[in-house]
Short mmCIF file of C-alpha atoms and ligand atoms in Angstrom, two decimals:
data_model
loop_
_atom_site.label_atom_id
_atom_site.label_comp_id
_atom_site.label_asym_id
_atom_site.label_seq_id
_atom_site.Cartn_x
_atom_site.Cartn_y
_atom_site.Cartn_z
CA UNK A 1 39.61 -89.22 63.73
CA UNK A 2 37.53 -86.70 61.68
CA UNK A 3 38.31 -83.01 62.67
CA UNK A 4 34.72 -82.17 62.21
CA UNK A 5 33.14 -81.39 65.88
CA UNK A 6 29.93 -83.16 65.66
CA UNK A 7 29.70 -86.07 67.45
CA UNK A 8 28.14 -88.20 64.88
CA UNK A 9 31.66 -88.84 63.83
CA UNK A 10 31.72 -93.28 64.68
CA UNK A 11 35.60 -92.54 66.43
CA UNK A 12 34.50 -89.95 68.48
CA UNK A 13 31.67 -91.94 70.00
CA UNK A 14 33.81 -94.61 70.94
CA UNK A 15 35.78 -92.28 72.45
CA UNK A 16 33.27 -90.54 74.72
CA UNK A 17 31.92 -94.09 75.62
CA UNK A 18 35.33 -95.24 76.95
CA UNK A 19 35.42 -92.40 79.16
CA UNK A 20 32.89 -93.24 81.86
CA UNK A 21 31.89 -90.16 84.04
CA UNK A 22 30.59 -88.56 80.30
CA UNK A 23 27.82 -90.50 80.84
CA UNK A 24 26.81 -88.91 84.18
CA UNK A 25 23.66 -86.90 84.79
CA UNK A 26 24.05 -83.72 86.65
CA UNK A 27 20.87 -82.23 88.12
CA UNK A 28 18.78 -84.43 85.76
CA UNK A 29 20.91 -83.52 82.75
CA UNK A 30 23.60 -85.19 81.08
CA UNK A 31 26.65 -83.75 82.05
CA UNK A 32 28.58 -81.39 79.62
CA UNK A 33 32.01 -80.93 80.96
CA UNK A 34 33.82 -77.81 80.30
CA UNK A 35 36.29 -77.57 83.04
CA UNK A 36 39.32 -79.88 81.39
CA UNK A 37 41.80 -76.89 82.17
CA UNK A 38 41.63 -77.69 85.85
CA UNK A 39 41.42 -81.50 85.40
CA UNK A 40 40.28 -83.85 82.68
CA UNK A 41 38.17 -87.20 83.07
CA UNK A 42 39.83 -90.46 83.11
CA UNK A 43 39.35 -93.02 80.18
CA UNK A 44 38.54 -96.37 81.34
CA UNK A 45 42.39 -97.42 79.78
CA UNK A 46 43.77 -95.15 82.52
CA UNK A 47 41.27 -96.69 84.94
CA UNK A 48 41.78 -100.42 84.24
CA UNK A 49 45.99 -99.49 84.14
CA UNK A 50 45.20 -97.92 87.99
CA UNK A 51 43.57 -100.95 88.46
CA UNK A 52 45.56 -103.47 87.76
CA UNK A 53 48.45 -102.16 89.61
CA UNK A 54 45.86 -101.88 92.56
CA UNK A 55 44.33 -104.97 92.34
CA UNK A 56 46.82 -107.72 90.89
CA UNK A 57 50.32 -106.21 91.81
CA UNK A 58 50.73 -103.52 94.54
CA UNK A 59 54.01 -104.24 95.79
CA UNK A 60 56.61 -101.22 96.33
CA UNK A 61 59.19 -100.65 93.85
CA UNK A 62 63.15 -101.07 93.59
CA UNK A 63 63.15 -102.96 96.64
CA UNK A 64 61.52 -105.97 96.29
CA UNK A 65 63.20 -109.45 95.48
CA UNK A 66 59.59 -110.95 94.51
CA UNK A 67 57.57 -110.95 91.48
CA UNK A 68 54.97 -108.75 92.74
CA UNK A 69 57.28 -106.08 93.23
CA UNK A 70 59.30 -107.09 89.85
CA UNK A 71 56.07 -106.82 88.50
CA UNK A 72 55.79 -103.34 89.73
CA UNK A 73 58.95 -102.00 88.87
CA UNK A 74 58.45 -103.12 85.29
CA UNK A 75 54.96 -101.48 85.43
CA UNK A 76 56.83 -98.04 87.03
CA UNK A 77 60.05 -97.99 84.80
CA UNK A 78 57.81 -98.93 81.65
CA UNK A 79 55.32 -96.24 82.19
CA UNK A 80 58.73 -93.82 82.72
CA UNK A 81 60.16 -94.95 79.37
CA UNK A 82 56.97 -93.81 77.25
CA UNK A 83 56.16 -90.95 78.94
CA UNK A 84 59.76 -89.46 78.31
CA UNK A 85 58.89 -90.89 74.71
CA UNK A 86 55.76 -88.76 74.35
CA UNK A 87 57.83 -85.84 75.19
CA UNK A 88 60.33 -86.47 72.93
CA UNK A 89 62.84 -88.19 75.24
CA UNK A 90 64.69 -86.42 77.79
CA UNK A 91 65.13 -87.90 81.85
CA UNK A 92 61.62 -87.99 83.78
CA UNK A 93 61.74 -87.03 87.18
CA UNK A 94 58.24 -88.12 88.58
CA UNK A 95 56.46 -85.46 91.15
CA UNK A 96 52.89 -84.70 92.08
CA UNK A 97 52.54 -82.60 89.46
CA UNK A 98 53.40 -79.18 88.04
CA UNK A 99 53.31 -77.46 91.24
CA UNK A 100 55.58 -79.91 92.83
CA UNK A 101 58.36 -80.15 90.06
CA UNK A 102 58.61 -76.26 90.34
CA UNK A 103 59.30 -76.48 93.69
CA UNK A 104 61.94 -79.03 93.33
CA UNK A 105 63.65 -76.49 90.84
CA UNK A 106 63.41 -73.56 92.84
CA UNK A 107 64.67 -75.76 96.30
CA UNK A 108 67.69 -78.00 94.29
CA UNK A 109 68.23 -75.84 91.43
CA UNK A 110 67.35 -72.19 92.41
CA UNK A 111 68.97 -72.77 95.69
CA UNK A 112 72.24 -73.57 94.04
CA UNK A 113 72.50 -71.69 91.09
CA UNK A 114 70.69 -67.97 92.34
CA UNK A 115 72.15 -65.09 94.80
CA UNK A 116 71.54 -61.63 95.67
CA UNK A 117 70.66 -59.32 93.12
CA UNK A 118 69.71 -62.35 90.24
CA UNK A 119 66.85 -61.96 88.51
CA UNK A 120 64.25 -64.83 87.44
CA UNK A 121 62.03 -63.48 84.58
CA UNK A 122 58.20 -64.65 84.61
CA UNK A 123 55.07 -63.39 82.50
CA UNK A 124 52.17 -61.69 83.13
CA UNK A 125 50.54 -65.31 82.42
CA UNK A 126 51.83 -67.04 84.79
CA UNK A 127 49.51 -69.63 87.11
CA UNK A 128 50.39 -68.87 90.92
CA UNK A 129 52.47 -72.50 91.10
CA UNK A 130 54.77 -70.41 88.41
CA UNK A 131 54.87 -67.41 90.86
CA UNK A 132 54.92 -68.39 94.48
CA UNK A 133 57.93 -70.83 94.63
CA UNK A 134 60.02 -68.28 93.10
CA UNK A 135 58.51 -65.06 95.53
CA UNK A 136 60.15 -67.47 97.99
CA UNK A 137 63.18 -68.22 96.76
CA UNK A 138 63.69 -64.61 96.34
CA UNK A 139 63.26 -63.91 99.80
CA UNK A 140 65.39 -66.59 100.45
CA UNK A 141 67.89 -65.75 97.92
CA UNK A 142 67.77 -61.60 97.59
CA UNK A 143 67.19 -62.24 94.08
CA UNK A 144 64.40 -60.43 92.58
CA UNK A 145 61.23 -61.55 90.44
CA UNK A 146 61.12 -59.70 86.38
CA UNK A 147 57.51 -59.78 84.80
CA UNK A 148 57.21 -59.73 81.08
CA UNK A 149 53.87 -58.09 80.25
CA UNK A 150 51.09 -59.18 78.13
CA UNK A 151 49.75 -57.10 75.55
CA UNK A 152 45.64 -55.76 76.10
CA UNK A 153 44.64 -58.83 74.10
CA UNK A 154 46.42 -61.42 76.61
CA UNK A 155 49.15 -62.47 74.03
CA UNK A 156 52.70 -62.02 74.94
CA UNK A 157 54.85 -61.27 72.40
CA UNK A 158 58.70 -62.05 72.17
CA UNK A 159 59.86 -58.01 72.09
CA UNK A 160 57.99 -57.68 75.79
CA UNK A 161 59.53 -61.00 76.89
CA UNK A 162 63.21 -60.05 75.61
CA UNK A 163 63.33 -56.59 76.48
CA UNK A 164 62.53 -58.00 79.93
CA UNK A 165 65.64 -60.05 79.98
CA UNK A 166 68.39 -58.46 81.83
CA UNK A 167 72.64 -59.05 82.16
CA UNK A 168 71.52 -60.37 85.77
CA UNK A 169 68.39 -63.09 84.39
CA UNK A 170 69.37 -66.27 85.45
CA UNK A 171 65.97 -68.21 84.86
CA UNK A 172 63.23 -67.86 82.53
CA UNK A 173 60.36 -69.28 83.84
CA UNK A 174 57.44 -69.43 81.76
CA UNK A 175 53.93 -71.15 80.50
CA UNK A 176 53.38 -72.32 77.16
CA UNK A 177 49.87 -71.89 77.59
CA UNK A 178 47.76 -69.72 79.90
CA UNK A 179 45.33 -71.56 81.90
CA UNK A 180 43.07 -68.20 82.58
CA UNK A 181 42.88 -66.65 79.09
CA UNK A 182 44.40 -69.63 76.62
CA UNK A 183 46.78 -67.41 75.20
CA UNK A 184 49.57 -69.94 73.55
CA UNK A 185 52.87 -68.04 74.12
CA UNK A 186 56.03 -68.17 71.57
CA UNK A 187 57.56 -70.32 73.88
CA UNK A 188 60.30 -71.84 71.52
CA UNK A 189 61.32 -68.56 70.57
CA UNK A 190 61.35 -67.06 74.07
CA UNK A 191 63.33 -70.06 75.19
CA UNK A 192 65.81 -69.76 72.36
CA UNK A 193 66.54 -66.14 73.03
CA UNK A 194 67.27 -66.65 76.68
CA UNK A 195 69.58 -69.69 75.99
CA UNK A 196 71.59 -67.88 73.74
CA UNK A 197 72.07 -65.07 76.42
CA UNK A 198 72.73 -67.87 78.79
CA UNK A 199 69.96 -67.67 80.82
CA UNK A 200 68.53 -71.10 82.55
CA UNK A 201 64.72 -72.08 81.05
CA UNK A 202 61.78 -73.81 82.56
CA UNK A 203 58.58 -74.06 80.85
CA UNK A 204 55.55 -74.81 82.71
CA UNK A 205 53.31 -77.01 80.74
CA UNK A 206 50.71 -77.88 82.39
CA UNK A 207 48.40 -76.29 79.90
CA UNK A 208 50.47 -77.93 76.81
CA UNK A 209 50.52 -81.57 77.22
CA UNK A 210 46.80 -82.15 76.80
CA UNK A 211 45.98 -79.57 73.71
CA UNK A 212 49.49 -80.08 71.34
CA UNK A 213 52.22 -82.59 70.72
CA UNK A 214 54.81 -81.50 73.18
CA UNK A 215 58.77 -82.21 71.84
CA UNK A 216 60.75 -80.90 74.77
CA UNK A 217 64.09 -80.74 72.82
CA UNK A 218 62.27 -79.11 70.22
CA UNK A 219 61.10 -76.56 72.49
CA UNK A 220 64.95 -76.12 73.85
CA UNK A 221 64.26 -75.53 77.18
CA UNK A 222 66.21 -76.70 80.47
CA UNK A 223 63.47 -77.76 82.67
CA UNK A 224 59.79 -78.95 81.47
CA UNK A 225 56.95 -79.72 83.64
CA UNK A 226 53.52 -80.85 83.69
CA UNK A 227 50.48 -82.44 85.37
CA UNK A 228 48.81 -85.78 84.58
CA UNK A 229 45.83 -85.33 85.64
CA UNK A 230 45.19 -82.45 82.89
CA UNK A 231 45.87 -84.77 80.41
CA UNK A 232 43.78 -87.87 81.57
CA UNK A 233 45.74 -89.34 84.08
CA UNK A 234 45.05 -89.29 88.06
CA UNK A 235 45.64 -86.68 90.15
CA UNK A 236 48.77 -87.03 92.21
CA UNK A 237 51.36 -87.22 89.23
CA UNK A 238 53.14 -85.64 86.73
CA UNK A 239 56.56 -84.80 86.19
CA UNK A 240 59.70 -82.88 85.51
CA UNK A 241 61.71 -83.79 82.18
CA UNK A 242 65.44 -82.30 82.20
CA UNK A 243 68.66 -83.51 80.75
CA UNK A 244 71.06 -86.04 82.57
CA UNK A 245 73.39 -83.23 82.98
CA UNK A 246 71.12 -80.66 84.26
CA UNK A 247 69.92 -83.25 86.58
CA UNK A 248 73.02 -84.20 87.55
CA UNK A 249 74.34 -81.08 88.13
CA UNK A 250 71.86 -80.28 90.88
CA UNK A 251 71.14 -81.14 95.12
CA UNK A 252 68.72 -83.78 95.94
CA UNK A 253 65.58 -81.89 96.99
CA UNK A 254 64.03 -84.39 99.54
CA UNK A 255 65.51 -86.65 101.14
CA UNK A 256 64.61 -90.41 102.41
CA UNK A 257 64.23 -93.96 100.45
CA UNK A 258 65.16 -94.57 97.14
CA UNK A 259 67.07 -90.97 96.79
CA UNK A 260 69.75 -92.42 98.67
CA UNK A 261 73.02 -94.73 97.35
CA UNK A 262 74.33 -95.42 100.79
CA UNK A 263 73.65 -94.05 104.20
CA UNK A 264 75.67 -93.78 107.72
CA UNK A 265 75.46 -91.59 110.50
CA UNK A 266 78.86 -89.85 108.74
CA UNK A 267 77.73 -89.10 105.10
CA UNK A 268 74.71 -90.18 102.53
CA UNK A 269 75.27 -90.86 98.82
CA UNK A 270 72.93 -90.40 96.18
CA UNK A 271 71.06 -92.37 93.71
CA UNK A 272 71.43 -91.74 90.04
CA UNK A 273 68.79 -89.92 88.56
CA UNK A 274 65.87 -89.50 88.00
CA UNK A 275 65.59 -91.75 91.19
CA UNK A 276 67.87 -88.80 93.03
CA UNK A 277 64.71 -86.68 93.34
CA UNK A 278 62.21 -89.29 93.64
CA UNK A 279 62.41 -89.72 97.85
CA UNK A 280 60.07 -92.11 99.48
CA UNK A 281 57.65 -94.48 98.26
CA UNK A 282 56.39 -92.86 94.78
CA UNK A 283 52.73 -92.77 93.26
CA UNK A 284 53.52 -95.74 91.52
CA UNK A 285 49.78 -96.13 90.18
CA UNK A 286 49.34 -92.54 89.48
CA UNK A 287 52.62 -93.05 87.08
CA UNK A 288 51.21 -96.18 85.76
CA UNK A 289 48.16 -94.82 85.07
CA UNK A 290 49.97 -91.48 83.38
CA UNK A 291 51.75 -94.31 80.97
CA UNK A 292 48.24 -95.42 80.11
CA UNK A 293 47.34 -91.58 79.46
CA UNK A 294 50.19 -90.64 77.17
CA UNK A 295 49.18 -94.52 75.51
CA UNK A 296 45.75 -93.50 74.83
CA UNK A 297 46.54 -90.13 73.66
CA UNK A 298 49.21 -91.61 71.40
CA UNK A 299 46.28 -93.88 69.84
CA UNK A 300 43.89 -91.18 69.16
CA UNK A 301 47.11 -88.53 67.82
CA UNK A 302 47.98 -85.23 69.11
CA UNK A 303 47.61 -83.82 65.95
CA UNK A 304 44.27 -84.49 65.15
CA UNK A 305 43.20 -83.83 69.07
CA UNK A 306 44.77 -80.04 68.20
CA UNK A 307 43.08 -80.06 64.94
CA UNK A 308 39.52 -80.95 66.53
CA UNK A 309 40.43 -78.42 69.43
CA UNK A 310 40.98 -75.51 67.35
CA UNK A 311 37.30 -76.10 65.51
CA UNK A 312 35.92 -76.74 68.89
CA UNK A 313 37.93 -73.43 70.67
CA UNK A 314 36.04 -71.25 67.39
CA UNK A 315 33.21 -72.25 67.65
CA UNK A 316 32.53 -71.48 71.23
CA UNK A 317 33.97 -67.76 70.58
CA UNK A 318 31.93 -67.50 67.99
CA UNK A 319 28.66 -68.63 69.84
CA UNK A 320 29.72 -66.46 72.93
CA UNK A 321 30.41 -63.04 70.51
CA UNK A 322 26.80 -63.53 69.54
CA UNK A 323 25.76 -63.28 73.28
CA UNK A 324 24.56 -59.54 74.18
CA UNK A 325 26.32 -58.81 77.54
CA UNK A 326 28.99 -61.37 76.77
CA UNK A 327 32.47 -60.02 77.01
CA UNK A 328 35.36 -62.49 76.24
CA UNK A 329 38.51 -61.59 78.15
CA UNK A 330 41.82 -62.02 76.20
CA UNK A 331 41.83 -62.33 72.90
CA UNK A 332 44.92 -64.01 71.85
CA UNK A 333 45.21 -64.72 68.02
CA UNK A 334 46.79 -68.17 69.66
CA UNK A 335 44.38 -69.67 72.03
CA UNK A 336 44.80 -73.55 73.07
CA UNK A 337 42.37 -74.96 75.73
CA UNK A 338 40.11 -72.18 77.17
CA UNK A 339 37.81 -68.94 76.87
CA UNK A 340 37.27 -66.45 79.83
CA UNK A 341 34.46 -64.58 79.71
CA UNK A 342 32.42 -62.06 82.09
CA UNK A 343 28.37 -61.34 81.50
CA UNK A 344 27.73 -57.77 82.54
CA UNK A 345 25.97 -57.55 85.92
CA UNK A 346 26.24 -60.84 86.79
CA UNK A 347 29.09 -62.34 89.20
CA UNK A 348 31.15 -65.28 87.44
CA UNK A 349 30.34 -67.58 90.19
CA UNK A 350 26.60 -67.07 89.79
CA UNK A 351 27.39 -67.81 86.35
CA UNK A 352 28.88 -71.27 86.74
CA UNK A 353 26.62 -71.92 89.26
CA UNK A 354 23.51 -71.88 87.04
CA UNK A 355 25.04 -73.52 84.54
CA UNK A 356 25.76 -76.22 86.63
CA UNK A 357 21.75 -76.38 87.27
CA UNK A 358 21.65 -77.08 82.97
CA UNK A 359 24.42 -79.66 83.73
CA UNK A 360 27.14 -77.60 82.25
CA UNK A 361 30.57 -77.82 84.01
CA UNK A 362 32.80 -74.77 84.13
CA UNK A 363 34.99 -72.91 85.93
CA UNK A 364 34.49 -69.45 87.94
CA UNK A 365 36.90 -67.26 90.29
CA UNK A 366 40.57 -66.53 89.36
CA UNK A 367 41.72 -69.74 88.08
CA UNK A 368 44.63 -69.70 90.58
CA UNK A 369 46.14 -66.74 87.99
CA UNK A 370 44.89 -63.24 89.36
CA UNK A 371 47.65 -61.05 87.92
CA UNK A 372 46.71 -61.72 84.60
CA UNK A 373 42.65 -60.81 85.24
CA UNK A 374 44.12 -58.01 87.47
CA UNK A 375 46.19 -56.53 84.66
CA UNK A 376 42.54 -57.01 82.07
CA UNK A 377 40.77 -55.09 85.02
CA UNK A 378 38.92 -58.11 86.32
CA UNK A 379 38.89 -60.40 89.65
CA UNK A 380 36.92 -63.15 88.01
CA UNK A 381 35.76 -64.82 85.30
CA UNK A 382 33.85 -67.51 83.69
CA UNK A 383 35.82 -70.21 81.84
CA UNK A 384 34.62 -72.56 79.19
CA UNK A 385 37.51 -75.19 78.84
CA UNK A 386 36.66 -77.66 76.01
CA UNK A 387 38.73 -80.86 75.34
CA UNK A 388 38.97 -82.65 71.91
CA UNK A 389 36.05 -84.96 72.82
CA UNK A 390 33.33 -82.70 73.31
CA UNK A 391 30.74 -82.27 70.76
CA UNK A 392 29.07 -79.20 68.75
CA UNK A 393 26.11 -80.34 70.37
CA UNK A 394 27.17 -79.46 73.30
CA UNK A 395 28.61 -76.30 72.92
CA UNK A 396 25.15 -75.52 71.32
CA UNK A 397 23.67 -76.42 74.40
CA UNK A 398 25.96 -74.21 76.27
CA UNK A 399 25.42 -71.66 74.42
CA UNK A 400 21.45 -71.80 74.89
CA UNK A 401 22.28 -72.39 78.72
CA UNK A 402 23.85 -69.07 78.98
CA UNK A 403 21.08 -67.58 77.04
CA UNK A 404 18.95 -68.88 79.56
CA UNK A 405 20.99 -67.69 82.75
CA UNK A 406 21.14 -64.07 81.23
CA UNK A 407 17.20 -64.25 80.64
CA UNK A 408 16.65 -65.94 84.56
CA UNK A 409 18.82 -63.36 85.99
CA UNK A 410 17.61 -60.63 83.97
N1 LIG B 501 50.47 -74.22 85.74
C1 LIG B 501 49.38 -74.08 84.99
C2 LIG B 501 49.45 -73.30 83.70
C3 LIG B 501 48.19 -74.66 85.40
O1 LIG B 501 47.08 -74.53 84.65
C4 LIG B 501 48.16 -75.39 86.60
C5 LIG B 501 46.89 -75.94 87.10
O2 LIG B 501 45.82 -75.44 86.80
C6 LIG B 501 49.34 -75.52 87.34
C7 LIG B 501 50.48 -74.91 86.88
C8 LIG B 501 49.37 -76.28 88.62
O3 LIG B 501 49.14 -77.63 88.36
P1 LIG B 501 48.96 -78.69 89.52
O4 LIG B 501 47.93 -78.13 90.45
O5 LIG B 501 48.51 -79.93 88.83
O6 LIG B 501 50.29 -78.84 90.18
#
C-alpha cells in the first residue's frame, strides 16, 4: 500500500470499502472517525469470521464429540495459533481484553509472587486498567505502587524509569504507548533494564498492537497484553501472551469449566495452559473474529500501516499548530496513535460535541488516564485518534471543522 495519505491511492479505497460503518452518515455528513484509540471499526473479514461461527457452527468448545463443536474448536485453537504468530509466538491466554488480563496477573501472579513492603513500578502514562488492579493488590498485599515520571513534553525517558527502580521492585508494569498523549515509550529498553535487575515485566499494549508490528520476545518482557477490539476485532476479547513457564508457574485465577483437569469434593486439578486461565465458556467468536483481525492486518502489513500512520499523525499536528487557540498537550518526539489537544475557552466536551454535528468522531474527557493530564495541568482534553485508513481529506476536513467550532463559539 502507498504511504502517501490521500485516499486516491486504488489499495486504500478497497480498504475503506471493506470496512462498512465508513460509509455511515452522521448528522447528514459522512462520518470521519477519529476515535480508533478507544475502539476501531470492524472490517467486513472480521464480520463474516463472527459470522460464520454464529451462523453455521456455534457449538461450545473442548467438549463436544460432534462436528459442530469439532468445527469450533478448530475455529478457536486456529485463531489461537495465529494470533500468538502475529506476536511473535509466545502462549495466548484469551481474556476480555487488556483490563481483564491485568487483573488475572495481579490476582494469580501478584498474589503469589508480592508481600509487604514490594514495590510494583508504573509510569506517569499509565491508563487506569494499568493502575487500579495494582492500588488493590497493594492494599491487599502491603506492597506499595512506584511512579516513573514523564518529562513536560509527555515522553518518558529510560533515566526517570530506572532511577525509579528500587532493590524492593518486583514488577514493572508499563504501556508501550499512551492512549491520552501518544507518547511511544522505550519500552524494550525499560524492560531490559528491569530484567537484568530481576524485576518481573508486563507491558500493556493495548495502544501497540494496532499502530506497530508487535514481537513480544523482541520486546523481552514477562507478561504482554492487549485488546482486540483496538485493533479491529470485537469487543469482548483480547489476550495475555506469557511463556509456558511463567504460566505455569502461576495459580489459576478463576475457577469453573475448562480450567479444571479433574474435580471431587476432596481436591481439583488443573488444565494445562493457556486453558488453566481460560474458566467457563470463552468468547469463542470474539477470538475467532480477533484471528480474522490479526489475518487482515497481516494482509495489508504492519509496516506500511506504521509508515502511513506516521504521515497521517504529522499532518494533523501540523494542521492543529496552525489553529490560533489550539494547544496540543504532550509533545512526545515518539507519538503512535493520537493527539490531545485543548482550545482556549472552550470545554473539550463542547469540542467533540460540535464536531460530532460536522460528522467528525473524537474523543473528549480524561481518556480513562487522569494522572497524566493532571501532571500537564489539565482535566480534559480533546483527542484526534487517526488509524492507517483515514484520508488527508479528512483530516482537512477536520481541520476546517475546528475552524468552524472556534468561529461558532467565538
Ligand atoms: N490500556 C490502554 C493503554 C488503553 O488505551 C486501554 C483502553 O483504552 C486499556 C488499557 C483498557 O483496555 P480495555 O478497556 O479494552 O480492557
Amino acid at each position: 500500500m502507498s504511504h502517501a495519505p490521500a485516499s486516491s491511492c486504488p489499495e486504500l479505497h478497497a480498504i475503506r470499502a471493506g470496512i462498512p460503518a465508513l460509509s455511515r452518515r452522521v448528522h447528514d455528513k459522512p462520518l470521519i472517525y477519529l476515535d480508533n484509540a478507544a475502539t476501531t471499526p470492524r472490517p467486513q473479514a472480521v464480520i463474516d469470521a463472527v459470522l460464520a461461527y454464529e451462523s453455521t457452527f456455534p457449538a461450545n468448545v473442548h467438549r463436544g464429540v460432534h462436528t459442530l463443536s469439532g468445527e469450533a474448536t478448530h475455529a478457536y485453537e486456529d485463531a489461537r495459533r495465529r494470533i500468538a504468530a502475529f506476536f511473535g509466538g509466545g502462549e495466548l491466554v484469551f481474556t476480555r481484553g487488556t483490563t481483564e488480563a491485568i487483573n488475572l496477573i495481579a490476582s494469580s501472579w501478584g498474589e503469589a509472587a508480592l508481600g509487604e513492603g514490594d514495590e510494583i513500578l508504573i509510569s506517569a502514562l499509565e491508563h487506569h486498567a494499568n493502575i487500579v488492579p495494582w492500588q488493590l493488590l497493594c492494599e491487599r498485599r502491603g506492597c506499595h505502587l512506584r511512579i516513573a515520571d514523564v518529562d513536560d513534553t509527555g515522553a518518558l525517558r529510560l533515566d526517570a524509569a530506572t532511577a525509579a527502580m528500587t532493590d524492593r521492585t518486583r514488577l514493572l508494569a508499563m504501556t508501550g504507548v499512551s492512549n491520552a498523549l501518544g507518547t511511544v515509550t522505550p519500552i524494550t529498553e525499560i524492560c531490559r533494564t528491569a530484567r537484568a535487575r530481576g524485576i518481573t515485566t508486563l507491558v500493556d499494549g493495548a495502544q501497540m498492537t494496532p499502530h506497530m508490528p508487535v514481537d513480544v520476545a523482541a520486546i523481552g518482557c514477562d507478561f504482554f497484553v492487549f485488546s482486540g477490539h483496538k485493533m479491529y476485532a470485537p469487543t469482548g476479547i483480547g489476550g495475555l501472551v506469557s511463556s509456558k513457564a511463567m504460566l505455569d508457574s502461576m495459580p489459576p485465577w478463576q475457577g469453573g469449566g475448562d480450567m479444571i483437569r479433574t474435580v471431587s469434593f476432596a481436591e481439583s486439578t488443573w488444565n494445562d495452559v493457556p486453558w488453566k486461565f481460560e474458566a467457563g465458556t470463552p468468547n469463542i467468536g470474539g477470538a475467532i473474529g480477533l484471528g480474522a483481525a490479526v489475518d487482515w492486518l497481516s494482509t495489508i502489513g504492519m509496516d506500511n500501516l506504521a509508515n502511513r500512520e506516521a504521515a497521517l499523525l504529522g499532518d494533523m499536528v501540523s494542521r492543529l499548530e496552525s489553529i490560533d487557540r489550539v494547544q496540543i498537550v504532550g509533545t512526545p518526539t515518539q507519538r503512535a496513535g493520537a493527539i490531545s489537544f485543548v482550545i482556549e475557552g472552550m470545554h473539550p466536551a463542547d469540542v467533540g460535541a460540535m464536531l460530532d454535528r460536522h460528522g467528525v468522531a473524537i474523543r473528549a474527557g480524561h481518556h480513562c488516564a487522569q494522572p497524566i493530564l493532571e501532571r500537564l495541568g489539565h482535566s480534559a482534553t480533546a483527542r484526534i485518534a487517526p488509524a492507517f485508513y483515514n484520508t488527508s481529506e479528512e483530516l482537512e476536513a477536520t481541520e476546517v471543522a475546528i475552524r468552524r467550532v472556534i468561529d461558532v463559539f467565538g
